[in-house]
């Protein structure tokens, strides 16, 4: 496994793989890798002859009051996680390698970014789309792997790839959870013991919603109220949003008459956690 920090090194490696006819899978990450990321690597390994993992905490997608400085980082641990999964190349650039002083080009996907996290984190998806476009151009993969945990991010990237005719297949991998249901996330490391116990209220609210839907409930308001009650019963939790949106357009729905995404963001203490599930009509 090779670890490189410059764009030139990645390009050289990709060029030589391409010359030998190898297919390439890309797993873009912000590091502090966990089993969720490793499930993406496993999928990439299965589908492609070579796998690249990028590790880059992208300053452009963090707002001024967000956790850029404190976001967890541990490159040695990340290297081990990649090695375990048979990754071929890690690209971990500095911010200056990715954005030079005169950097001035951005990728915006309108509409899909107005809802959910986009509403709460202005500029976030512009940062995501710009860095992902750069990583696609640098690594030139056949396929790129993203987790369903960031469902809006996935939808936005799929739209961007379709709109801009990017010749890369986007693969969605299911959410990986802890044994009590909490979605695996690098930000879980922020939680105290007490907060960690409280955090299962996100998944409990999802289970409750799924039970209601299975019993035939179609009213979004009824389901949301039940979810809110579960989370509000947890004193350490504060809801940022819970929403049901049309899966294709990410616009709000009142009744479940189409494929829908239920997405939620909840503060547990100071840590913002997200989770979701997809309802297939």
PDB file of C-alpha atoms in Angstrom:
ATOM      1  CA  UNK A   1       0.000   0.000   0.000  1.00  0.00           C
ATOM      2  CA  UNK A   2       1.306   3.406  -0.999  1.00  0.00           C
ATOM      3  CA  UNK A   3       0.626   6.648   0.887  1.00  0.00           C
ATOM      4  CA  UNK A   4       1.028   9.866  -1.117  1.00  0.00           C
ATOM      5  CA  UNK A   5       0.393  13.542  -0.426  1.00  0.00           C
ATOM      6  CA  UNK A   6       0.630  15.175  -3.847  1.00  0.00           C
ATOM      7  CA  UNK A   7      -1.705  15.253  -6.837  1.00  0.00           C
ATOM      8  CA  UNK A   8       1.200  14.446  -9.190  1.00  0.00           C
ATOM      9  CA  UNK A   9       1.962  11.198  -7.363  1.00  0.00           C
ATOM     10  CA  UNK A  10      -1.676  10.097  -7.629  1.00  0.00           C
ATOM     11  CA  UNK A  11      -1.798  10.914 -11.344  1.00  0.00           C
ATOM     12  CA  UNK A  12       1.378   8.932 -12.020  1.00  0.00           C
ATOM     13  CA  UNK A  13       0.072   5.909 -10.159  1.00  0.00           C
ATOM     14  CA  UNK A  14      -3.328   6.057 -11.886  1.00  0.00           C
ATOM     15  CA  UNK A  15      -1.656   6.405 -15.278  1.00  0.00           C
ATOM     16  CA  UNK A  16       0.435   3.270 -14.771  1.00  0.00           C
ATOM     17  CA  UNK A  17      -2.588   1.280 -13.500  1.00  0.00           C
ATOM     18  CA  UNK A  18      -4.620   2.414 -16.504  1.00  0.00           C
ATOM     19  CA  UNK A  19      -1.817   1.349 -18.844  1.00  0.00           C
ATOM     20  CA  UNK A  20      -2.176  -2.153 -17.412  1.00  0.00           C
ATOM     21  CA  UNK A  21      -5.951  -2.051 -17.892  1.00  0.00           C
ATOM     22  CA  UNK A  22      -6.813  -1.959 -14.165  1.00  0.00           C
ATOM     23  CA  UNK A  23     -10.195  -0.703 -12.950  1.00  0.00           C
ATOM     24  CA  UNK A  24     -10.157   1.800 -10.080  1.00  0.00           C
ATOM     25  CA  UNK A  25     -12.532   2.316  -7.153  1.00  0.00           C
ATOM     26  CA  UNK A  26     -12.456   5.506  -5.081  1.00  0.00           C
ATOM     27  CA  UNK A  27     -13.510   5.920  -1.450  1.00  0.00           C
ATOM     28  CA  UNK A  28     -13.406   9.634  -0.508  1.00  0.00           C
ATOM     29  CA  UNK A  29     -13.220  10.189   3.277  1.00  0.00           C
ATOM     30  CA  UNK A  30     -12.369  12.781   5.902  1.00  0.00           C
ATOM     31  CA  UNK A  31     -10.362  10.192   7.818  1.00  0.00           C
ATOM     32  CA  UNK A  32     -10.817   8.900  11.369  1.00  0.00           C
ATOM     33  CA  UNK A  33     -11.975   5.767   9.610  1.00  0.00           C
ATOM     34  CA  UNK A  34     -14.446   3.298  11.126  1.00  0.00           C
ATOM     35  CA  UNK A  35     -16.291   0.142  10.009  1.00  0.00           C
ATOM     36  CA  UNK A  36     -18.648   2.256   7.900  1.00  0.00           C
ATOM     37  CA  UNK A  37     -15.725   3.469   5.796  1.00  0.00           C
ATOM     38  CA  UNK A  38     -14.287  -0.057   5.717  1.00  0.00           C
ATOM     39  CA  UNK A  39     -17.558  -1.387   4.276  1.00  0.00           C
ATOM     40  CA  UNK A  40     -17.084   1.102   1.403  1.00  0.00           C
ATOM     41  CA  UNK A  41     -13.525  -0.152   0.898  1.00  0.00           C
ATOM     42  CA  UNK A  42     -14.728  -3.762   0.874  1.00  0.00           C
ATOM     43  CA  UNK A  43     -17.284  -2.937  -1.824  1.00  0.00           C
ATOM     44  CA  UNK A  44     -14.647  -1.053  -3.839  1.00  0.00           C
ATOM     45  CA  UNK A  45     -12.239  -3.989  -3.503  1.00  0.00           C
ATOM     46  CA  UNK A  46     -14.877  -6.422  -4.742  1.00  0.00           C
ATOM     47  CA  UNK A  47     -15.752  -4.359  -7.841  1.00  0.00           C
ATOM     48  CA  UNK A  48     -12.326  -3.029  -8.893  1.00  0.00           C
ATOM     49  CA  UNK A  49      -8.735  -4.180  -9.298  1.00  0.00           C
ATOM     50  CA  UNK A  50      -7.308  -1.117  -7.518  1.00  0.00           C
ATOM     51  CA  UNK A  51      -8.708   0.914  -4.613  1.00  0.00           C
ATOM     52  CA  UNK A  52      -7.842   4.500  -3.685  1.00  0.00           C
ATOM     53  CA  UNK A  53      -8.872   6.015  -0.353  1.00  0.00           C
ATOM     54  CA  UNK A  54      -8.600   9.778  -0.012  1.00  0.00           C
ATOM     55  CA  UNK A  55      -8.268  11.284   3.455  1.00  0.00           C
ATOM     56  CA  UNK A  56      -8.884  15.011   3.520  1.00  0.00           C
ATOM     57  CA  UNK A  57     -10.702  17.121   6.097  1.00  0.00           C
ATOM     58  CA  UNK A  58     -12.050  19.608   3.593  1.00  0.00           C
ATOM     59  CA  UNK A  59     -12.070  23.136   5.085  1.00  0.00           C
ATOM     60  CA  UNK A  60     -14.474  24.351   2.386  1.00  0.00           C
ATOM     61  CA  UNK A  61     -17.396  22.307   3.701  1.00  0.00           C
ATOM     62  CA  UNK A  62     -17.150  23.497   7.313  1.00  0.00           C
ATOM     63  CA  UNK A  63     -19.003  26.633   8.400  1.00  0.00           C
ATOM     64  CA  UNK A  64     -17.269  29.319  10.501  1.00  0.00           C
ATOM     65  CA  UNK A  65     -18.768  27.988  13.761  1.00  0.00           C
ATOM     66  CA  UNK A  66     -18.270  24.302  12.935  1.00  0.00           C
ATOM     67  CA  UNK A  67     -15.749  21.744  14.168  1.00  0.00           C
ATOM     68  CA  UNK A  68     -12.964  21.995  11.543  1.00  0.00           C
ATOM     69  CA  UNK A  69     -10.178  22.440  14.118  1.00  0.00           C
ATOM     70  CA  UNK A  70     -11.477  19.745  16.480  1.00  0.00           C
ATOM     71  CA  UNK A  71     -12.563  17.211  13.825  1.00  0.00           C
ATOM     72  CA  UNK A  72     -10.866  13.929  14.848  1.00  0.00           C
ATOM     73  CA  UNK A  73      -7.701  13.018  12.946  1.00  0.00           C
ATOM     74  CA  UNK A  74      -5.443   9.983  13.309  1.00  0.00           C
ATOM     75  CA  UNK A  75      -3.483   9.082  10.175  1.00  0.00           C
ATOM     76  CA  UNK A  76      -1.646   6.072  11.666  1.00  0.00           C
ATOM     77  CA  UNK A  77      -4.937   4.514  12.741  1.00  0.00           C
ATOM     78  CA  UNK A  78      -6.402   5.288   9.303  1.00  0.00           C
ATOM     79  CA  UNK A  79      -3.465   3.631   7.530  1.00  0.00           C
ATOM     80  CA  UNK A  80      -4.048   0.455   9.546  1.00  0.00           C
ATOM     81  CA  UNK A  81      -7.757   0.497   8.712  1.00  0.00           C
ATOM     82  CA  UNK A  82      -6.937   0.788   4.992  1.00  0.00           C
ATOM     83  CA  UNK A  83      -4.186  -1.849   5.143  1.00  0.00           C
ATOM     84  CA  UNK A  84      -6.646  -4.324   6.730  1.00  0.00           C
ATOM     85  CA  UNK A  85      -8.985  -3.855   3.762  1.00  0.00           C
ATOM     86  CA  UNK A  86      -6.312  -4.287   1.080  1.00  0.00           C
ATOM     87  CA  UNK A  87      -6.369  -0.673  -0.138  1.00  0.00           C
ATOM     88  CA  UNK A  88      -3.741   0.084  -2.806  1.00  0.00           C
ATOM     89  CA  UNK A  89      -3.260   3.840  -2.442  1.00  0.00           C
ATOM     90  CA  UNK A  90      -4.006   6.463   0.211  1.00  0.00           C
ATOM     91  CA  UNK A  91      -4.042  10.098  -0.897  1.00  0.00           C
ATOM     92  CA  UNK A  92      -3.854  12.491   2.047  1.00  0.00           C
ATOM     93  CA  UNK A  93      -3.171  15.993   0.701  1.00  0.00           C
ATOM     94  CA  UNK A  94      -2.715  19.196   2.676  1.00  0.00           C
ATOM     95  CA  UNK A  95      -5.262  21.996   2.271  1.00  0.00           C
ATOM     96  CA  UNK A  96      -2.676  23.974   0.258  1.00  0.00           C
ATOM     97  CA  UNK A  97      -2.170  21.034  -2.136  1.00  0.00           C
ATOM     98  CA  UNK A  98      -5.918  21.001  -2.846  1.00  0.00           C
ATOM     99  CA  UNK A  99      -6.544  24.758  -2.841  1.00  0.00           C
ATOM    100  CA  UNK A 100      -3.818  27.125  -3.943  1.00  0.00           C
ATOM    101  CA  UNK A 101      -3.872  30.784  -2.906  1.00  0.00           C
ATOM    102  CA  UNK A 102      -5.752  31.910  -6.032  1.00  0.00           C
ATOM    103  CA  UNK A 103      -8.335  29.128  -5.964  1.00  0.00           C
ATOM    104  CA  UNK A 104     -11.615  30.473  -7.285  1.00  0.00           C
ATOM    105  CA  UNK A 105     -13.799  27.777  -8.925  1.00  0.00           C
ATOM    106  CA  UNK A 106     -16.767  26.111  -7.248  1.00  0.00           C
ATOM    107  CA  UNK A 107     -19.365  23.484  -8.072  1.00  0.00           C
ATOM    108  CA  UNK A 108     -22.921  24.241  -6.959  1.00  0.00           C
ATOM    109  CA  UNK A 109     -25.881  21.886  -7.211  1.00  0.00           C
ATOM    110  CA  UNK A 110     -29.016  23.974  -6.759  1.00  0.00           C
ATOM    111  CA  UNK A 111     -32.373  22.777  -5.457  1.00  0.00           C
ATOM    112  CA  UNK A 112     -31.286  19.526  -3.824  1.00  0.00           C
ATOM    113  CA  UNK A 113     -29.019  21.473  -1.487  1.00  0.00           C
ATOM    114  CA  UNK A 114     -31.793  23.773  -0.207  1.00  0.00           C
ATOM    115  CA  UNK A 115     -33.323  21.120   2.064  1.00  0.00           C
ATOM    116  CA  UNK A 116     -32.253  19.183   5.173  1.00  0.00           C
ATOM    117  CA  UNK A 117     -28.568  19.769   6.099  1.00  0.00           C
ATOM    118  CA  UNK A 118     -28.205  22.290   3.248  1.00  0.00           C
ATOM    119  CA  UNK A 119     -30.695  24.587   4.902  1.00  0.00           C
ATOM    120  CA  UNK A 120     -28.906  24.303   8.242  1.00  0.00           C
ATOM    121  CA  UNK A 121     -25.343  24.464   6.883  1.00  0.00           C
ATOM    122  CA  UNK A 122     -25.191  27.084   4.108  1.00  0.00           C
ATOM    123  CA  UNK A 123     -22.202  26.596   1.799  1.00  0.00           C
ATOM    124  CA  UNK A 124     -21.646  23.048   3.039  1.00  0.00           C
ATOM    125  CA  UNK A 125     -22.643  21.278  -0.176  1.00  0.00           C
ATOM    126  CA  UNK A 126     -20.792  23.750  -2.356  1.00  0.00           C
ATOM    127  CA  UNK A 127     -17.697  22.633  -0.437  1.00  0.00           C
ATOM    128  CA  UNK A 128     -18.605  18.951  -0.791  1.00  0.00           C
ATOM    129  CA  UNK A 129     -19.332  19.148  -4.534  1.00  0.00           C
ATOM    130  CA  UNK A 130     -16.182  21.157  -5.257  1.00  0.00           C
ATOM    131  CA  UNK A 131     -13.861  18.813  -3.375  1.00  0.00           C
ATOM    132  CA  UNK A 132     -15.516  15.664  -4.754  1.00  0.00           C
ATOM    133  CA  UNK A 133     -15.206  17.012  -8.307  1.00  0.00           C
ATOM    134  CA  UNK A 134     -11.514  17.685  -7.678  1.00  0.00           C
ATOM    135  CA  UNK A 135     -10.995  14.194  -6.229  1.00  0.00           C
ATOM    136  CA  UNK A 136     -12.793  12.649  -9.218  1.00  0.00           C
ATOM    137  CA  UNK A 137     -10.538  14.596 -11.598  1.00  0.00           C
ATOM    138  CA  UNK A 138      -7.381  13.707  -9.682  1.00  0.00           C
ATOM    139  CA  UNK A 139      -8.080   9.979  -9.271  1.00  0.00           C
ATOM    140  CA  UNK A 140     -10.125   9.287 -12.460  1.00  0.00           C
ATOM    141  CA  UNK A 141     -11.922   6.255 -10.965  1.00  0.00           C
ATOM    142  CA  UNK A 142     -14.409   3.922 -12.641  1.00  0.00           C
ATOM    143  CA  UNK A 143     -16.559   3.876  -9.522  1.00  0.00           C
ATOM    144  CA  UNK A 144     -16.849   5.948  -6.342  1.00  0.00           C
ATOM    145  CA  UNK A 145     -18.333   4.716  -3.059  1.00  0.00           C
ATOM    146  CA  UNK A 146     -20.451   6.714  -0.616  1.00  0.00           C
ATOM    147  CA  UNK A 147     -22.443   5.736   2.461  1.00  0.00           C
ATOM    148  CA  UNK A 148     -26.207   6.082   2.742  1.00  0.00           C
ATOM    149  CA  UNK A 149     -25.689   7.715   6.149  1.00  0.00           C
ATOM    150  CA  UNK A 150     -25.034  10.952   4.270  1.00  0.00           C
ATOM    151  CA  UNK A 151     -28.116  10.435   2.103  1.00  0.00           C
ATOM    152  CA  UNK A 152     -28.449  14.049   1.014  1.00  0.00           C
ATOM    153  CA  UNK A 153     -24.758  14.184   0.090  1.00  0.00           C
ATOM    154  CA  UNK A 154     -25.244  11.033  -1.985  1.00  0.00           C
ATOM    155  CA  UNK A 155     -28.293  12.491  -3.776  1.00  0.00           C
ATOM    156  CA  UNK A 156     -26.441  15.744  -4.483  1.00  0.00           C
ATOM    157  CA  UNK A 157     -23.382  13.920  -5.863  1.00  0.00           C
ATOM    158  CA  UNK A 158     -25.561  11.665  -8.034  1.00  0.00           C
ATOM    159  CA  UNK A 159     -27.309  14.746  -9.463  1.00  0.00           C
ATOM    160  CA  UNK A 160     -23.969  16.517 -10.065  1.00  0.00           C
ATOM    161  CA  UNK A 161     -22.507  13.473 -11.857  1.00  0.00           C
ATOM    162  CA  UNK A 162     -25.621  13.165 -14.003  1.00  0.00           C
ATOM    163  CA  UNK A 163     -25.878  16.894 -14.821  1.00  0.00           C
ATOM    164  CA  UNK A 164     -22.190  17.290 -15.674  1.00  0.00           C
ATOM    165  CA  UNK A 165     -21.836  13.961 -17.551  1.00  0.00           C
ATOM    166  CA  UNK A 166     -19.138  12.689 -15.215  1.00  0.00           C
ATOM    167  CA  UNK A 167     -18.270   9.185 -16.372  1.00  0.00           C
ATOM    168  CA  UNK A 168     -18.083   7.618 -12.915  1.00  0.00           C
ATOM    169  CA  UNK A 169     -20.517   5.129 -11.410  1.00  0.00           C
ATOM    170  CA  UNK A 170     -21.687   6.237  -7.952  1.00  0.00           C
ATOM    171  CA  UNK A 171     -22.239   3.306  -5.600  1.00  0.00           C
ATOM    172  CA  UNK A 172     -24.355   3.683  -2.446  1.00  0.00           C
ATOM    173  CA  UNK A 173     -23.456   1.448   0.516  1.00  0.00           C
ATOM    174  CA  UNK A 174     -25.847   0.809   3.425  1.00  0.00           C
ATOM    175  CA  UNK A 175     -25.497   2.434   6.859  1.00  0.00           C
ATOM    176  CA  UNK A 176     -23.271   0.482   9.249  1.00  0.00           C
ATOM    177  CA  UNK A 177     -24.537   0.577  12.842  1.00  0.00           C
ATOM    178  CA  UNK A 178     -23.288  -0.194  16.338  1.00  0.00           C
ATOM    179  CA  UNK A 179     -24.985  -3.140  18.099  1.00  0.00           C
ATOM    180  CA  UNK A 180     -27.518  -0.751  19.707  1.00  0.00           C
ATOM    181  CA  UNK A 181     -28.386   0.845  16.367  1.00  0.00           C
ATOM    182  CA  UNK A 182     -26.325   4.067  16.494  1.00  0.00           C
ATOM    183  CA  UNK A 183     -25.020   4.859  12.999  1.00  0.00           C
ATOM    184  CA  UNK A 184     -21.224   4.679  12.937  1.00  0.00           C
ATOM    185  CA  UNK A 185     -19.689   8.141  12.595  1.00  0.00           C
ATOM    186  CA  UNK A 186     -16.308   9.767  13.210  1.00  0.00           C
ATOM    187  CA  UNK A 187     -18.168  12.326  15.342  1.00  0.00           C
ATOM    188  CA  UNK A 188     -19.339   9.608  17.763  1.00  0.00           C
ATOM    189  CA  UNK A 189     -15.877   9.940  19.324  1.00  0.00           C
ATOM    190  CA  UNK A 190     -16.998  13.321  20.733  1.00  0.00           C
ATOM    191  CA  UNK A 191     -19.703  11.717  22.895  1.00  0.00           C
ATOM    192  CA  UNK A 192     -19.273  11.239  26.658  1.00  0.00           C
ATOM    193  CA  UNK A 193     -20.466   7.928  28.128  1.00  0.00           C
ATOM    194  CA  UNK A 194     -23.783   9.489  29.114  1.00  0.00           C
ATOM    195  CA  UNK A 195     -24.227  11.150  25.702  1.00  0.00           C
ATOM    196  CA  UNK A 196     -23.390   7.894  23.951  1.00  0.00           C
ATOM    197  CA  UNK A 197     -26.270   6.191  25.767  1.00  0.00           C
ATOM    198  CA  UNK A 198     -28.582   9.090  24.929  1.00  0.00           C
ATOM    199  CA  UNK A 199     -27.610   8.947  21.229  1.00  0.00           C
ATOM    200  CA  UNK A 200     -29.580   5.745  20.617  1.00  0.00           C
ATOM    201  CA  UNK A 201     -32.745   7.882  20.630  1.00  0.00           C
ATOM    202  CA  UNK A 202     -32.082   8.629  16.922  1.00  0.00           C
ATOM    203  CA  UNK A 203     -32.339   4.984  15.982  1.00  0.00           C
ATOM    204  CA  UNK A 204     -35.231   4.377  18.383  1.00  0.00           C
ATOM    205  CA  UNK A 205     -37.184   7.106  16.610  1.00  0.00           C
ATOM    206  CA  UNK A 206     -36.394   5.502  13.225  1.00  0.00           C
ATOM    207  CA  UNK A 207     -37.584   2.093  14.454  1.00  0.00           C
ATOM    208  CA  UNK A 208     -40.785   3.675  15.738  1.00  0.00           C
ATOM    209  CA  UNK A 209     -41.379   5.380  12.368  1.00  0.00           C
ATOM    210  CA  UNK A 210     -40.783   2.128  10.492  1.00  0.00           C
ATOM    211  CA  UNK A 211     -43.257   0.284  12.731  1.00  0.00           C
ATOM    212  CA  UNK A 212     -45.918   2.940  12.099  1.00  0.00           C
ATOM    213  CA  UNK A 213     -45.313   2.768   8.348  1.00  0.00           C
ATOM    214  CA  UNK A 214     -45.525  -1.038   8.415  1.00  0.00           C
ATOM    215  CA  UNK A 215     -48.849  -0.741  10.218  1.00  0.00           C
ATOM    216  CA  UNK A 216     -50.092   1.329   7.268  1.00  0.00           C
ATOM    217  CA  UNK A 217     -49.573   4.909   8.505  1.00  0.00           C
ATOM    218  CA  UNK A 218     -49.210   7.350   5.587  1.00  0.00           C
ATOM    219  CA  UNK A 219     -49.467  10.705   7.365  1.00  0.00           C
ATOM    220  CA  UNK A 220     -46.037  12.267   7.680  1.00  0.00           C
ATOM    221  CA  UNK A 221     -47.194  14.530  10.536  1.00  0.00           C
ATOM    222  CA  UNK A 222     -48.315  11.540  12.615  1.00  0.00           C
ATOM    223  CA  UNK A 223     -44.992   9.775  12.091  1.00  0.00           C
ATOM    224  CA  UNK A 224     -42.940  12.932  12.789  1.00  0.00           C
ATOM    225  CA  UNK A 225     -44.830  13.562  16.037  1.00  0.00           C
ATOM    226  CA  UNK A 226     -44.063  10.034  17.234  1.00  0.00           C
ATOM    227  CA  UNK A 227     -40.363  10.458  16.341  1.00  0.00           C
ATOM    228  CA  UNK A 228     -40.169  13.872  18.016  1.00  0.00           C
ATOM    229  CA  UNK A 229     -41.727  12.491  21.207  1.00  0.00           C
ATOM    230  CA  UNK A 230     -39.070   9.779  21.484  1.00  0.00           C
ATOM    231  CA  UNK A 231     -36.183  12.210  20.973  1.00  0.00           C
ATOM    232  CA  UNK A 232     -37.674  14.974  23.139  1.00  0.00           C
ATOM    233  CA  UNK A 233     -38.010  12.468  25.998  1.00  0.00           C
ATOM    234  CA  UNK A 234     -34.201  12.336  26.067  1.00  0.00           C
ATOM    235  CA  UNK A 235     -32.956  15.367  28.066  1.00  0.00           C
ATOM    236  CA  UNK A 236     -29.511  15.462  26.381  1.00  0.00           C
ATOM    237  CA  UNK A 237     -31.022  15.521  22.874  1.00  0.00           C
ATOM    238  CA  UNK A 238     -32.127  18.565  20.883  1.00  0.00           C
ATOM    239  CA  UNK A 239     -33.691  18.104  17.447  1.00  0.00           C
ATOM    240  CA  UNK A 240     -32.119  20.114  14.623  1.00  0.00           C
ATOM    241  CA  UNK A 241     -34.591  18.707  12.096  1.00  0.00           C
ATOM    242  CA  UNK A 242     -36.591  15.609  11.199  1.00  0.00           C
ATOM    243  CA  UNK A 243     -38.047  15.638   7.704  1.00  0.00           C
ATOM    244  CA  UNK A 244     -39.626  13.389   5.120  1.00  0.00           C
ATOM    245  CA  UNK A 245     -38.751  14.340   1.558  1.00  0.00           C
ATOM    246  CA  UNK A 246     -39.342  12.907  -1.898  1.00  0.00           C
ATOM    247  CA  UNK A 247     -36.260  10.753  -2.561  1.00  0.00           C
ATOM    248  CA  UNK A 248     -35.804  12.052  -6.113  1.00  0.00           C
ATOM    249  CA  UNK A 249     -36.203  15.799  -5.503  1.00  0.00           C
ATOM    250  CA  UNK A 250     -35.634  16.194  -1.730  1.00  0.00           C
ATOM    251  CA  UNK A 251     -38.783  18.338  -1.492  1.00  0.00           C
ATOM    252  CA  UNK A 252     -41.056  17.920   1.529  1.00  0.00           C
ATOM    253  CA  UNK A 253     -43.916  15.394   1.446  1.00  0.00           C
ATOM    254  CA  UNK A 254     -47.123  15.265   3.566  1.00  0.00           C
ATOM    255  CA  UNK A 255     -48.125  11.713   2.781  1.00  0.00           C
ATOM    256  CA  UNK A 256     -46.046   8.659   1.947  1.00  0.00           C
ATOM    257  CA  UNK A 257     -47.225   8.080  -1.603  1.00  0.00           C
ATOM    258  CA  UNK A 258     -43.762   7.896  -3.192  1.00  0.00           C
ATOM    259  CA  UNK A 259     -40.209   6.740  -2.470  1.00  0.00           C
ATOM    260  CA  UNK A 260     -39.215   8.965   0.443  1.00  0.00           C
ATOM    261  CA  UNK A 261     -36.190   9.731   2.565  1.00  0.00           C
ATOM    262  CA  UNK A 262     -36.652  10.357   6.265  1.00  0.00           C
ATOM    263  CA  UNK A 263     -33.598  12.291   7.459  1.00  0.00           C
ATOM    264  CA  UNK A 264     -32.848  13.609  10.917  1.00  0.00           C
ATOM    265  CA  UNK A 265     -30.150  15.673  12.587  1.00  0.00           C
ATOM    266  CA  UNK A 266     -30.051  15.783  16.378  1.00  0.00           C
ATOM    267  CA  UNK A 267     -27.692  17.471  18.800  1.00  0.00           C
ATOM    268  CA  UNK A 268     -26.578  15.207  21.641  1.00  0.00           C
ATOM    269  CA  UNK A 269     -24.959  17.747  23.927  1.00  0.00           C
ATOM    270  CA  UNK A 270     -22.802  19.762  21.509  1.00  0.00           C
ATOM    271  CA  UNK A 271     -22.390  16.956  18.920  1.00  0.00           C
ATOM    272  CA  UNK A 272     -24.598  16.949  15.835  1.00  0.00           C
ATOM    273  CA  UNK A 273     -25.476  13.452  14.658  1.00  0.00           C
ATOM    274  CA  UNK A 274     -27.371  12.507  11.496  1.00  0.00           C
ATOM    275  CA  UNK A 275     -29.288   9.396  10.524  1.00  0.00           C
ATOM    276  CA  UNK A 276     -31.905   8.375   7.983  1.00  0.00           C
ATOM    277  CA  UNK A 277     -33.914   5.641   6.369  1.00  0.00           C
ATOM    278  CA  UNK A 278     -35.422   5.256   2.922  1.00  0.00           C
ATOM    279  CA  UNK A 279     -39.044   4.252   2.448  1.00  0.00           C
ATOM    280  CA  UNK A 280     -39.771   2.444  -0.829  1.00  0.00           C
ATOM    281  CA  UNK A 281     -43.335   2.925  -1.956  1.00  0.00           C
TER     282      UNK A 281
END
